[in-house]
Tab-separated table of N, CA and C in Angstrom:
chain	number	residue	atom	x	y	z
Z	165	THR	N	-95.208	-27.371	-21.108
Z	165	THR	CA	-95.010	-26.313	-22.079
Z	165	THR	C	-96.129	-25.286	-21.991
Z	166	ALA	N	-97.368	-25.740	-22.042
Z	166	ALA	CA	-98.497	-24.817	-21.999
Z	166	ALA	C	-98.469	-23.989	-20.717
Z	167	LEU	N	-98.082	-24.598	-19.634
Z	167	LEU	CA	-98.025	-23.915	-18.348
Z	167	LEU	C	-97.018	-22.775	-18.365
Z	168	VAL	N	-95.845	-23.025	-18.904
Z	168	VAL	CA	-94.765	-22.046	-18.879
Z	168	VAL	C	-94.951	-20.966	-19.933
Z	169	GLU	N	-95.410	-21.343	-21.117
Z	169	GLU	CA	-95.474	-20.387	-22.218
Z	169	GLU	C	-96.854	-19.775	-22.411
Z	170	SER	N	-97.816	-20.106	-21.562
Z	170	SER	CA	-99.175	-19.562	-21.643
Z	170	SER	C	-99.797	-19.750	-23.023
Z	171	VAL	N	-99.707	-20.969	-23.522
Z	171	VAL	CA	-100.327	-21.331	-24.800
Z	171	VAL	C	-101.270	-22.506	-24.547
Z	172	PRO	N	-102.210	-22.736	-25.476
Z	172	PRO	CA	-103.116	-23.884	-25.281
Z	172	PRO	C	-102.350	-25.202	-25.250
Z	173	ARG	N	-102.875	-26.140	-24.515
Z	173	ARG	CA	-102.271	-27.476	-24.477
Z	173	ARG	C	-102.370	-28.107	-25.856
Z	174	THR	N	-101.352	-28.875	-26.221
Z	174	THR	CA	-101.314	-29.485	-27.553
Z	174	THR	C	-101.546	-30.987	-27.518
Z	175	ALA	N	-101.710	-31.542	-26.323
Z	175	ALA	CA	-101.903	-32.985	-26.223
Z	175	ALA	C	-102.608	-33.320	-24.919
Z	176	SER	N	-103.175	-34.503	-24.888
Z	176	SER	CA	-103.753	-35.040	-23.661
Z	176	SER	C	-102.831	-36.133	-23.149
Z	177	VAL	N	-102.814	-36.313	-21.861
Z	177	VAL	CA	-101.964	-37.339	-21.258
Z	177	VAL	C	-102.876	-38.307	-20.510
Z	178	ARG	N	-102.670	-39.604	-20.741
Z	178	ARG	CA	-103.449	-40.631	-20.070
Z	178	ARG	C	-102.480	-41.650	-19.485
Z	179	ALA	N	-102.629	-41.934	-18.223
Z	179	ALA	CA	-101.755	-42.904	-17.567
Z	179	ALA	C	-102.109	-44.313	-18.028
Z	180	VAL	N	-101.108	-45.120	-18.286
Z	180	VAL	CA	-101.338	-46.513	-18.672
Z	180	VAL	C	-101.044	-47.466	-17.514
Z	181	THR	N	-100.504	-46.916	-16.430
Z	181	THR	CA	-100.292	-47.676	-15.202
Z	181	THR	C	-100.718	-46.786	-14.045
Z	182	ALA	N	-100.750	-47.334	-12.849
Z	182	ALA	CA	-101.088	-46.540	-11.672
Z	182	ALA	C	-100.010	-45.486	-11.449
Z	183	VAL	N	-100.434	-44.262	-11.164
Z	183	VAL	CA	-99.498	-43.170	-10.935
Z	183	VAL	C	-99.946	-42.340	-9.751
Z	184	VAL	N	-99.040	-41.561	-9.228
Z	184	VAL	CA	-99.369	-40.550	-8.245
Z	184	VAL	C	-99.022	-39.229	-8.911
Z	185	ALA	N	-99.990	-38.349	-9.031
Z	185	ALA	CA	-99.778	-37.070	-9.699
Z	185	ALA	C	-99.835	-35.936	-8.686
Z	186	LEU	N	-99.044	-34.957	-8.906
Z	186	LEU	CA	-99.016	-33.776	-8.061
Z	186	LEU	C	-99.556	-32.620	-8.880
Z	187	ALA	N	-100.606	-31.993	-8.403
Z	187	ALA	CA	-101.170	-30.827	-9.082
Z	187	ALA	C	-100.573	-29.574	-8.466
Z	188	VAL	N	-100.046	-28.711	-9.320
Z	188	VAL	CA	-99.434	-27.464	-8.872
Z	188	VAL	C	-100.057	-26.325	-9.672
Z	189	ARG	N	-100.498	-25.295	-8.969
Z	189	ARG	CA	-101.046	-24.129	-9.669
Z	189	ARG	C	-99.943	-23.436	-10.453
Z	190	LYS	N	-100.309	-22.824	-11.574
Z	190	LYS	CA	-99.335	-22.139	-12.427
Z	190	LYS	C	-98.521	-21.133	-11.621
Z	191	GLU	N	-99.179	-20.327	-10.807
Z	191	GLU	CA	-98.483	-19.299	-10.029
Z	191	GLU	C	-97.431	-19.926	-9.106
Z	192	ASP	N	-97.782	-21.056	-8.503
Z	192	ASP	CA	-96.849	-21.733	-7.604
Z	192	ASP	C	-95.667	-22.314	-8.367
Z	193	PHE	N	-95.938	-22.874	-9.540
Z	193	PHE	CA	-94.864	-23.436	-10.358
Z	193	PHE	C	-93.894	-22.335	-10.785
Z	194	ILE	N	-94.440	-21.237	-11.292
Z	194	ILE	CA	-93.596	-20.120	-11.737
Z	194	ILE	C	-92.782	-19.582	-10.560
Z	195	ALA	N	-93.396	-19.452	-9.406
Z	195	ALA	CA	-92.677	-18.972	-8.220
Z	195	ALA	C	-91.562	-19.932	-7.842
Z	196	ALA	N	-91.806	-21.229	-7.981
Z	196	ALA	CA	-90.807	-22.234	-7.606
Z	196	ALA	C	-89.587	-22.197	-8.515
Z	197	VAL	N	-89.787	-21.835	-9.774
Z	197	VAL	CA	-88.647	-21.828	-10.701
Z	197	VAL	C	-88.163	-20.417	-11.003
Z	198	SER	N	-88.654	-19.428	-10.250
Z	198	SER	CA	-88.282	-18.051	-10.564
Z	198	SER	C	-86.986	-17.607	-9.891
Z	199	GLY	N	-86.294	-18.518	-9.247
Z	199	GLY	CA	-85.008	-18.182	-8.646
Z	199	GLY	C	-83.913	-18.212	-9.688
Z	200	GLU	N	-82.728	-18.586	-9.279
Z	200	GLU	CA	-81.573	-18.603	-10.173
Z	200	GLU	C	-81.730	-19.573	-11.330
Z	201	ASP	N	-82.484	-20.645	-11.151
Z	201	ASP	CA	-82.634	-21.651	-12.191
Z	201	ASP	C	-83.771	-21.368	-13.166
Z	202	ALA	N	-84.498	-20.279	-12.975
Z	202	ALA	CA	-85.665	-20.007	-13.814
Z	202	ALA	C	-85.290	-19.937	-15.292
Z	203	ASP	N	-84.231	-19.205	-15.620
Z	203	ASP	CA	-83.826	-19.109	-17.028
Z	203	ASP	C	-83.497	-20.477	-17.597
Z	204	GLY	N	-82.837	-21.302	-16.807
Z	204	GLY	CA	-82.483	-22.638	-17.275
Z	204	GLY	C	-83.703	-23.505	-17.527
Z	205	VAL	N	-84.678	-23.452	-16.619
Z	205	VAL	CA	-85.906	-24.241	-16.789
Z	205	VAL	C	-86.669	-23.761	-18.015
Z	206	LEU	N	-86.841	-22.450	-18.125
Z	206	LEU	CA	-87.570	-21.906	-19.270
Z	206	LEU	C	-86.828	-22.167	-20.573
Z	207	ALA	N	-85.505	-22.101	-20.545
Z	207	ALA	CA	-84.719	-22.372	-21.755
Z	207	ALA	C	-84.900	-23.813	-22.201
Z	208	LEU	N	-84.921	-24.735	-21.241
Z	208	LEU	CA	-85.128	-26.135	-21.600
Z	208	LEU	C	-86.497	-26.352	-22.231
Z	209	VAL	N	-87.518	-25.706	-21.679
Z	209	VAL	CA	-88.859	-25.856	-22.241
Z	209	VAL	C	-88.907	-25.257	-23.642
Z	210	ARG	N	-88.469	-24.009	-23.771
Z	210	ARG	CA	-88.485	-23.354	-25.091
Z	210	ARG	C	-87.567	-24.057	-26.055
Z	211	GLY	N	-86.375	-24.430	-25.587
Z	211	GLY	CA	-85.414	-25.117	-26.449
Z	211	GLY	C	-85.945	-26.440	-26.947
Z	212	GLY	N	-86.597	-27.190	-26.060
Z	212	GLY	CA	-87.193	-28.459	-26.478
Z	212	GLY	C	-88.264	-28.251	-27.528
Z	213	ASN	N	-89.079	-27.215	-27.352
Z	213	ASN	CA	-90.110	-26.910	-28.346
Z	213	ASN	C	-89.490	-26.526	-29.684
Z	214	VAL	N	-88.442	-25.718	-29.640
Z	214	VAL	CA	-87.782	-25.289	-30.881
Z	214	VAL	C	-87.129	-26.482	-31.566
Z	215	LEU	N	-86.460	-27.337	-30.806
Z	215	LEU	CA	-85.830	-28.522	-31.409
Z	215	LEU	C	-86.874	-29.426	-32.055
Z	216	ARG	N	-88.000	-29.646	-31.361
Z	216	ARG	CA	-89.041	-30.510	-31.915
Z	216	ARG	C	-89.674	-29.916	-33.162
Z	217	ALA	N	-89.705	-28.587	-33.278
Z	217	ALA	CA	-90.338	-27.932	-34.427
Z	217	ALA	C	-89.354	-27.675	-35.570
Z	218	SER	N	-88.062	-27.660	-35.279
Z	218	SER	CA	-87.060	-27.341	-36.292
Z	218	SER	C	-86.959	-28.452	-37.339
Z	219	PRO	N	-86.983	-28.088	-38.623
Z	219	PRO	CA	-86.819	-29.110	-39.668
Z	219	PRO	C	-85.532	-29.923	-39.484
Z	220	LEU	N	-84.540	-29.307	-38.912
Z	220	LEU	CA	-83.258	-29.974	-38.712
Z	220	LEU	C	-83.328	-31.074	-37.654
Z	221	PHE	N	-84.077	-30.853	-36.577
Z	221	PHE	CA	-84.064	-31.755	-35.430
Z	221	PHE	C	-85.360	-32.524	-35.201
Z	222	ARG	N	-86.441	-32.182	-35.873
Z	222	ARG	CA	-87.752	-32.727	-35.518
Z	222	ARG	C	-87.880	-34.236	-35.645
Z	223	GLU	N	-87.004	-34.891	-36.390
Z	223	GLU	CA	-87.097	-36.341	-36.533
Z	223	GLU	C	-86.395	-37.101	-35.402
Z	224	LEU	N	-85.740	-36.372	-34.507
Z	224	LEU	CA	-85.052	-37.022	-33.395
Z	224	LEU	C	-86.054	-37.533	-32.364
Z	225	GLU	N	-85.708	-38.635	-31.744
Z	225	GLU	CA	-86.525	-39.203	-30.664
Z	225	GLU	C	-86.481	-38.265	-29.452
Z	226	PRO	N	-87.550	-38.242	-28.643
Z	226	PRO	CA	-87.579	-37.364	-27.468
Z	226	PRO	C	-86.381	-37.542	-26.531
Z	227	ASP	N	-85.910	-38.768	-26.338
Z	227	ASP	CA	-84.770	-38.968	-25.437
Z	227	ASP	C	-83.490	-38.383	-26.030
Z	228	VAL	N	-83.363	-38.368	-27.344
Z	228	VAL	CA	-82.192	-37.769	-28.001
Z	228	VAL	C	-82.253	-36.251	-27.871
Z	229	ILE	N	-83.450	-35.691	-28.042
Z	229	ILE	CA	-83.611	-34.240	-27.862
Z	229	ILE	C	-83.273	-33.851	-26.427
Z	230	ALA	N	-83.735	-34.621	-25.459
Z	230	ALA	CA	-83.434	-34.334	-24.047
Z	230	ALA	C	-81.940	-34.403	-23.785
Z	231	ALA	N	-81.261	-35.397	-24.348
Z	231	ALA	CA	-79.806	-35.515	-24.172
Z	231	ALA	C	-79.083	-34.331	-24.807
Z	232	LEU	N	-79.547	-33.918	-25.976
Z	232	LEU	CA	-78.938	-32.769	-26.649
Z	232	LEU	C	-79.122	-31.505	-25.818
Z	233	LEU	N	-80.309	-31.284	-25.298
Z	233	LEU	CA	-80.565	-30.096	-24.474
Z	233	LEU	C	-79.656	-30.036	-23.257
Z	234	ARG	N	-79.378	-31.187	-22.658
Z	234	ARG	CA	-78.499	-31.213	-21.476
Z	234	ARG	C	-77.075	-30.784	-21.810
Z	235	LYS	N	-76.676	-30.926	-23.058
Z	235	LYS	CA	-75.313	-30.538	-23.468
Z	235	LYS	C	-75.227	-29.089	-23.929
Z	236	MET	N	-76.385	-28.462	-24.150
Z	236	MET	CA	-76.404	-27.118	-24.717
Z	236	MET	C	-76.358	-26.046	-23.625
Z	237	ASP	N	-75.780	-24.906	-23.990
Z	237	ASP	CA	-75.748	-23.736	-23.116
Z	237	ASP	C	-76.811	-22.750	-23.594
Z	238	PHE	N	-77.394	-22.009	-22.649
Z	238	PHE	CA	-78.433	-21.027	-22.946
Z	238	PHE	C	-77.803	-19.636	-22.967
Z	239	HIS	N	-78.159	-18.833	-23.987
Z	239	HIS	CA	-77.600	-17.485	-24.141
Z	239	HIS	C	-78.706	-16.471	-24.421
Z	240	PRO	N	-79.148	-15.705	-23.426
Z	240	PRO	CA	-80.059	-14.596	-23.732
Z	240	PRO	C	-79.233	-13.472	-24.356
Z	241	VAL	N	-79.778	-12.772	-25.338
Z	241	VAL	CA	-79.056	-11.668	-25.982
Z	241	VAL	C	-79.984	-10.475	-26.168
Z	242	GLU	N	-79.410	-9.308	-26.189
Z	242	GLU	CA	-80.156	-8.072	-26.433
Z	242	GLU	C	-80.021	-7.683	-27.897
Z	243	ALA	N	-80.961	-6.880	-28.376
Z	243	ALA	CA	-80.903	-6.368	-29.754
Z	243	ALA	C	-79.565	-5.661	-29.956
Z	244	GLY	N	-78.948	-5.885	-31.111
Z	244	GLY	CA	-77.674	-5.262	-31.432
Z	244	GLY	C	-76.458	-6.092	-31.050
Z	245	HIS	N	-76.660	-7.154	-30.293
Z	245	HIS	CA	-75.549	-8.011	-29.880
Z	245	HIS	C	-74.929	-8.698	-31.103
Z	246	VAL	N	-73.610	-8.590	-31.237
Z	246	VAL	CA	-72.912	-9.271	-32.325
Z	246	VAL	C	-72.610	-10.692	-31.862
Z	247	LEU	N	-73.320	-11.641	-32.444
Z	247	LEU	CA	-73.178	-13.042	-32.056
Z	247	LEU	C	-71.931	-13.638	-32.684
Z	248	ILE	N	-71.755	-13.367	-33.967
Z	248	ILE	CA	-70.632	-13.920	-34.728
Z	248	ILE	C	-70.028	-12.801	-35.571
Z	249	GLU	N	-68.723	-12.741	-35.588
Z	249	GLU	CA	-67.999	-11.756	-36.404
Z	249	GLU	C	-67.316	-12.486	-37.553
Z	250	LYS	N	-67.545	-12.003	-38.770
Z	250	LYS	CA	-66.926	-12.610	-39.944
Z	250	LYS	C	-65.411	-12.673	-39.750
Z	251	GLY	N	-64.834	-13.835	-40.074
Z	251	GLY	CA	-63.388	-14.022	-39.966
Z	251	GLY	C	-62.934	-14.655	-38.662
Z	252	ASP	N	-63.791	-14.637	-37.639
Z	252	ASP	CA	-63.417	-15.259	-36.356
Z	252	ASP	C	-63.405	-16.785	-36.493
Z	253	ALA	N	-62.737	-17.427	-35.561
Z	253	ALA	CA	-62.701	-18.892	-35.534
Z	253	ALA	C	-64.081	-19.425	-35.150
Z	254	GLY	N	-64.455	-20.538	-35.761
Z	254	GLY	CA	-65.729	-21.177	-35.442
Z	254	GLY	C	-65.585	-22.076	-34.230
Z	255	ASP	N	-66.080	-21.623	-33.083
Z	255	ASP	CA	-65.921	-22.400	-31.852
Z	255	ASP	C	-67.232	-22.922	-31.287
Z	256	ARG	N	-68.384	-22.437	-31.817
Z	256	ARG	CA	-69.675	-22.842	-31.285
Z	256	ARG	C	-70.704	-22.941	-32.396
Z	257	PHE	N	-71.679	-23.825	-32.169
Z	257	PHE	CA	-72.870	-23.959	-32.999
Z	257	PHE	C	-74.018	-23.371	-32.197
Z	258	TYR	N	-74.868	-22.583	-32.839
Z	258	TYR	CA	-76.001	-21.969	-32.157
Z	258	TYR	C	-77.306	-22.415	-32.797
Z	259	LEU	N	-78.357	-22.458	-31.985
Z	259	LEU	CA	-79.709	-22.678	-32.460
Z	259	LEU	C	-80.560	-21.558	-31.884
Z	260	ILE	N	-81.243	-20.832	-32.755
Z	260	ILE	CA	-82.064	-19.709	-32.300
Z	260	ILE	C	-83.317	-20.248	-31.613
Z	261	VAL	N	-83.552	-19.761	-30.402
Z	261	VAL	CA	-84.732	-20.137	-29.628
Z	261	VAL	C	-85.789	-19.038	-29.744
Z	262	ASP	N	-85.395	-17.800	-29.556
Z	262	ASP	CA	-86.288	-16.640	-29.635
Z	262	ASP	C	-85.581	-15.515	-30.366
Z	263	GLY	N	-86.362	-14.640	-30.987
Z	263	GLY	CA	-85.816	-13.442	-31.610
Z	263	GLY	C	-85.458	-13.637	-33.066
Z	264	SER	N	-84.925	-12.569	-33.653
Z	264	SER	CA	-84.469	-12.637	-35.036
Z	264	SER	C	-83.047	-12.093	-35.116
Z	265	PHE	N	-82.300	-12.645	-36.067
Z	265	PHE	CA	-80.886	-12.341	-36.206
Z	265	PHE	C	-80.576	-12.048	-37.666
Z	266	ASP	N	-79.844	-10.962	-37.913
Z	266	ASP	CA	-79.467	-10.592	-39.273
Z	266	ASP	C	-78.103	-11.160	-39.618
Z	267	VAL	N	-78.028	-11.749	-40.805
Z	267	VAL	CA	-76.742	-12.137	-41.387
Z	267	VAL	C	-76.335	-10.935	-42.231
Z	268	VAL	N	-75.193	-10.345	-41.905
Z	268	VAL	CA	-74.769	-9.089	-42.526
Z	268	VAL	C	-73.822	-9.367	-43.683
Z	269	GLY	N	-74.036	-8.638	-44.782
Z	269	GLY	CA	-73.221	-8.797	-45.976
Z	269	GLY	C	-71.815	-8.252	-45.800
Z	270	ASP	N	-71.048	-8.340	-46.878
Z	270	ASP	CA	-69.644	-7.933	-46.843
Z	270	ASP	C	-69.448	-6.455	-46.525
Z	271	ASP	N	-70.483	-5.619	-46.786
Z	271	ASP	CA	-70.342	-4.188	-46.480
Z	271	ASP	C	-70.455	-3.898	-44.984
Z	272	GLY	N	-70.820	-4.915	-44.192
Z	272	GLY	CA	-70.927	-4.751	-42.751
Z	272	GLY	C	-72.200	-4.078	-42.298
Z	273	LYS	N	-73.115	-3.757	-43.233
Z	273	LYS	CA	-74.336	-3.038	-42.871
Z	273	LYS	C	-75.601	-3.699	-43.395
Z	274	THR	N	-75.539	-4.237	-44.611
Z	274	THR	CA	-76.722	-4.754	-45.273
Z	274	THR	C	-77.057	-6.170	-44.811
Z	275	SER	N	-78.318	-6.369	-44.414
Z	275	SER	CA	-78.759	-7.704	-44.027
Z	275	SER	C	-79.025	-8.506	-45.295
Z	276	VAL	N	-78.365	-9.653	-45.416
Z	276	VAL	CA	-78.577	-10.520	-46.582
Z	276	VAL	C	-79.541	-11.656	-46.247
Z	277	ALA	N	-79.805	-11.854	-44.960
Z	277	ALA	CA	-80.766	-12.867	-44.526
Z	277	ALA	C	-81.147	-12.572	-43.081
Z	278	THR	N	-82.363	-12.948	-42.730
Z	278	THR	CA	-82.809	-12.847	-41.348
Z	278	THR	C	-83.191	-14.243	-40.893
Z	279	LEU	N	-82.651	-14.638	-39.753
Z	279	LEU	CA	-82.880	-15.972	-39.207
Z	279	LEU	C	-83.743	-15.876	-37.963
Z	280	GLY	N	-84.531	-16.929	-37.718
Z	280	GLY	CA	-85.418	-16.931	-36.568
Z	280	GLY	C	-85.426	-18.260	-35.843
Z	281	PRO	N	-86.374	-18.425	-34.929
Z	281	PRO	CA	-86.427	-19.628	-34.097
Z	281	PRO	C	-86.358	-20.927	-34.908
Z	282	GLY	N	-85.525	-21.837	-34.392
Z	282	GLY	CA	-85.353	-23.143	-35.023
Z	282	GLY	C	-84.238	-23.198	-36.039
Z	283	GLU	N	-83.670	-22.040	-36.373
Z	283	GLU	CA	-82.618	-22.030	-37.394
Z	283	GLU	C	-81.234	-22.101	-36.757
Z	284	PRO	N	-80.332	-22.852	-37.396
Z	284	PRO	CA	-78.960	-22.950	-36.896
Z	284	PRO	C	-78.138	-21.737	-37.303
Z	285	VAL	N	-77.126	-21.450	-36.507
Z	285	VAL	CA	-76.196	-20.355	-36.778
Z	285	VAL	C	-74.797	-20.849	-36.437
Z	286	GLY	N	-73.846	-20.565	-37.297
Z	286	GLY	CA	-72.452	-20.890	-37.008
Z	286	GLY	C	-72.005	-22.244	-37.483
Z	287	GLU	N	-72.877	-22.963	-38.181
Z	287	GLU	CA	-72.552	-24.318	-38.617
Z	287	GLU	C	-71.528	-24.354	-39.737
Z	288	ILE	N	-71.507	-23.327	-40.576
Z	288	ILE	CA	-70.632	-23.345	-41.755
Z	288	ILE	C	-69.165	-23.419	-41.342
Z	289	ALA	N	-68.747	-22.567	-40.426
Z	289	ALA	CA	-67.347	-22.555	-39.996
Z	289	ALA	C	-66.942	-23.873	-39.349
Z	290	LEU	N	-67.858	-24.478	-38.599
Z	290	LEU	CA	-67.540	-25.756	-37.961
Z	290	LEU	C	-67.423	-26.868	-38.996
Z	291	LEU	N	-68.405	-26.945	-39.907
Z	291	LEU	CA	-68.392	-28.019	-40.897
Z	291	LEU	C	-67.225	-27.887	-41.876
Z	292	ALA	N	-66.895	-26.647	-42.235
Z	292	ALA	CA	-65.817	-26.417	-43.213
Z	292	ALA	C	-64.460	-26.253	-42.548
Z	293	ASP	N	-64.432	-26.224	-41.220
Z	293	ASP	CA	-63.201	-25.969	-40.473
Z	293	ASP	C	-62.510	-24.725	-41.017
Z	294	SER	N	-63.299	-23.660	-41.092
Z	294	SER	CA	-62.811	-22.397	-41.653
Z	294	SER	C	-63.275	-21.250	-40.761
Z	295	PRO	N	-62.752	-20.041	-41.011
Z	295	PRO	CA	-63.236	-18.894	-40.232
Z	295	PRO	C	-64.719	-18.629	-40.510
Z	296	ARG	N	-65.352	-17.884	-39.637
Z	296	ARG	CA	-66.755	-17.514	-39.804
Z	296	ARG	C	-66.929	-16.809	-41.155
Z	297	THR	N	-67.997	-17.160	-41.870
Z	297	THR	CA	-68.209	-16.625	-43.219
Z	297	THR	C	-69.038	-15.350	-43.235
Z	298	ALA	N	-69.644	-14.986	-42.115
Z	298	ALA	CA	-70.478	-13.783	-42.067
Z	298	ALA	C	-70.598	-13.296	-40.630
Z	299	THR	N	-71.001	-12.049	-40.500
Z	299	THR	CA	-71.316	-11.481	-39.197
Z	299	THR	C	-72.811	-11.684	-38.957
Z	300	VAL	N	-73.161	-12.059	-37.727
Z	300	VAL	CA	-74.561	-12.271	-37.357
Z	300	VAL	C	-74.847	-11.398	-36.143
Z	301	ILE	N	-75.910	-10.570	-36.270
Z	301	ILE	CA	-76.258	-9.595	-35.240
Z	301	ILE	C	-77.718	-9.796	-34.827
Z	302	ALA	N	-77.973	-9.729	-33.532
Z	302	ALA	CA	-79.350	-9.838	-33.037
Z	302	ALA	C	-80.150	-8.627	-33.489
Z	303	ARG	N	-81.213	-8.872	-34.238
Z	303	ARG	CA	-82.109	-7.797	-34.684
Z	303	ARG	C	-83.031	-7.390	-33.535
Z	304	SER	N	-83.352	-8.349	-32.686
Z	304	SER	CA	-84.245	-8.115	-31.559
Z	304	SER	C	-83.668	-8.826	-30.339
Z	305	ARG	N	-84.278	-8.578	-29.219
Z	305	ARG	CA	-83.920	-9.352	-28.030
Z	305	ARG	C	-84.215	-10.811	-28.348
Z	306	GLY	N	-83.376	-11.715	-27.893
Z	306	GLY	CA	-83.596	-13.115	-28.218
Z	306	GLY	C	-82.858	-14.051	-27.290
Z	307	ALA	N	-82.845	-15.311	-27.691
Z	307	ALA	CA	-82.172	-16.344	-26.910
Z	307	ALA	C	-81.698	-17.434	-27.861
Z	308	LEU	N	-80.586	-18.041	-27.493
Z	308	LEU	CA	-80.012	-19.114	-28.293
Z	308	LEU	C	-79.582	-20.257	-27.390
Z	309	LEU	N	-79.494	-21.423	-27.976
Z	309	LEU	CA	-78.840	-22.558	-27.351
Z	309	LEU	C	-77.566	-22.792	-28.150
Z	310	SER	N	-76.523	-23.296	-27.508
Z	310	SER	CA	-75.288	-23.539	-28.246
Z	310	SER	C	-74.600	-24.814	-27.789
Z	311	LEU	N	-73.772	-25.309	-28.691
Z	311	LEU	CA	-72.881	-26.439	-28.410
Z	311	LEU	C	-71.468	-25.997	-28.737
Z	312	ASP	N	-70.513	-26.331	-27.874
Z	312	ASP	CA	-69.134	-26.036	-28.239
Z	312	ASP	C	-68.693	-27.007	-29.329
Z	313	ARG	N	-67.565	-26.735	-29.937
Z	313	ARG	CA	-67.075	-27.502	-31.084
Z	313	ARG	C	-67.021	-29.007	-30.809
Z	314	GLY	N	-66.477	-29.398	-29.671
Z	314	GLY	CA	-66.348	-30.821	-29.350
Z	314	GLY	C	-67.690	-31.512	-29.216
Z	315	ALA	N	-68.619	-30.896	-28.476
Z	315	ALA	CA	-69.952	-31.483	-28.297
Z	315	ALA	C	-70.709	-31.521	-29.621
Z	316	PHE	N	-70.500	-30.507	-30.456
Z	316	PHE	CA	-71.137	-30.448	-31.776
Z	316	PHE	C	-70.732	-31.669	-32.608
Z	317	PHE	N	-69.426	-31.898	-32.723
Z	317	PHE	CA	-68.963	-33.016	-33.551
Z	317	PHE	C	-69.319	-34.367	-32.935
Z	318	GLU	N	-69.270	-34.472	-31.629
Z	318	GLU	CA	-69.655	-35.727	-30.973
Z	318	GLU	C	-71.118	-36.056	-31.275
Z	319	PHE	N	-71.989	-35.064	-31.147
Z	319	PHE	CA	-73.415	-35.298	-31.379
Z	319	PHE	C	-73.691	-35.634	-32.841
Z	320	PHE	N	-73.121	-34.877	-33.758
Z	320	PHE	CA	-73.429	-35.095	-35.168
Z	320	PHE	C	-72.774	-36.370	-35.716
Z	321	ARG	N	-71.712	-36.829	-35.103
Z	321	ARG	CA	-71.137	-38.134	-35.485
Z	321	ARG	C	-72.094	-39.269	-35.120
Z	322	ARG	N	-72.775	-39.109	-34.010
Z	322	ARG	CA	-73.728	-40.144	-33.560
Z	322	ARG	C	-75.019	-40.134	-34.368
Z	323	HIS	N	-75.296	-39.013	-35.011
Z	323	HIS	CA	-76.555	-38.847	-35.757
Z	323	HIS	C	-76.221	-38.361	-37.164
Z	324	LEU	N	-75.723	-39.276	-37.972
Z	324	LEU	CA	-75.205	-38.922	-39.293
Z	324	LEU	C	-76.252	-38.299	-40.197
Z	325	GLY	N	-77.478	-38.757	-40.144
Z	325	GLY	CA	-78.532	-38.173	-40.974
Z	325	GLY	C	-78.749	-36.703	-40.656
Z	326	LEU	N	-78.646	-36.366	-39.392
Z	326	LEU	CA	-78.787	-34.981	-38.968
Z	326	LEU	C	-77.635	-34.138	-39.512
Z	327	GLY	N	-76.440	-34.699	-39.471
Z	327	GLY	CA	-75.276	-33.999	-40.017
Z	327	GLY	C	-75.424	-33.723	-41.503
Z	328	GLU	N	-75.992	-34.680	-42.232
Z	328	GLU	CA	-76.209	-34.481	-43.672
Z	328	GLU	C	-77.218	-33.370	-43.912
Z	329	ARG	N	-78.288	-33.291	-43.111
Z	329	ARG	CA	-79.265	-32.202	-43.259
Z	329	ARG	C	-78.609	-30.858	-42.964
Z	330	LEU	N	-77.767	-30.831	-41.936
Z	330	LEU	CA	-77.086	-29.587	-41.575
Z	330	LEU	C	-76.139	-29.149	-42.697
Z	331	GLU	N	-75.452	-30.093	-43.319
Z	331	GLU	CA	-74.569	-29.743	-44.444
Z	331	GLU	C	-75.367	-29.156	-45.603
Z	332	ARG	N	-76.573	-29.664	-45.851
Z	332	ARG	CA	-77.420	-29.097	-46.914
Z	332	ARG	C	-77.805	-27.655	-46.581
Z	333	VAL	N	-78.174	-27.412	-45.327
Z	333	VAL	CA	-78.529	-26.053	-44.899
Z	333	VAL	C	-77.335	-25.125	-45.109
Z	334	ALA	N	-76.164	-25.566	-44.694
Z	334	ALA	CA	-74.957	-24.745	-44.849
Z	334	ALA	C	-74.681	-24.465	-46.326
Z	335	GLY	N	-74.827	-25.467	-47.163
Z	335	GLY	CA	-74.591	-25.296	-48.597
Z	335	GLY	C	-75.558	-24.305	-49.222
Z	336	GLU	N	-76.793	-24.285	-48.753
Z	336	GLU	CA	-77.782	-23.336	-49.271
Z	336	GLU	C	-77.482	-21.914	-48.823
Z	337	ARG	N	-76.872	-21.755	-47.671
Z	337	ARG	CA	-76.605	-20.418	-47.134
Z	337	ARG	C	-75.400	-19.740	-47.778
Z	338	LEU	N	-74.401	-20.500	-48.143
Z	338	LEU	CA	-73.186	-19.886	-48.675
Z	338	LEU	C	-73.441	-18.934	-49.844
Z	339	PRO	N	-74.248	-19.293	-50.836
Z	339	PRO	CA	-74.499	-18.355	-51.934
Z	339	PRO	C	-75.172	-17.054	-51.472
Z	340	GLN	N	-76.022	-17.123	-50.438
Z	340	GLN	CA	-76.697	-15.937	-49.915
Z	340	GLN	C	-75.706	-14.943	-49.333
Z	341	GLN	N	-74.611	-15.464	-48.805
Z	341	GLN	CA	-73.646	-14.613	-48.101
Z	341	GLN	C	-72.592	-14.056	-49.038
Z	342	GLY	N	-72.635	-14.443	-50.278
Z	342	GLY	CA	-71.658	-13.927	-51.227
Z	342	GLY	C	-70.289	-14.514	-51.063
Z	343	SER	N	-70.185	-15.668	-50.353
Z	343	SER	CA	-68.884	-16.302	-50.120
Z	343	SER	C	-68.537	-17.245	-51.243
């Protein structure tokens, strides 16, 4: 993480058995992943950090977070991108990795909430099996991870406590949106 995101290291690592370690300079590592897979590698690193820091996901074991990341799709977006349109069918769950996103009120212009890294988007329509309750627009350039409807329900069925936390988040958001 520190290597990719240019932040201080947050932990020390000590081998408990004999290991063979490969030292790679930062420039060489970045060059190695700067091809077609660079976005995917960086998304996994950032996504893992966001999942570990998110109140919704932080209690998950590292292997569960890794499994979840493998099922998620990465979506870079530009400012102004309409992520969700009110009234559309709920087909995906999103988790904000980077950037900020406005939840737009019924007038189609006024921001009633701004969401940022670690926050879920699109959960209400999936949980309620209803159309999208609000329009969500990227306020800035950003990135998201997503799960399609089937993967969303499969994952949350396996982790019922997580599903209950997500339902609480959704319940808190509905009054903000005027629904």
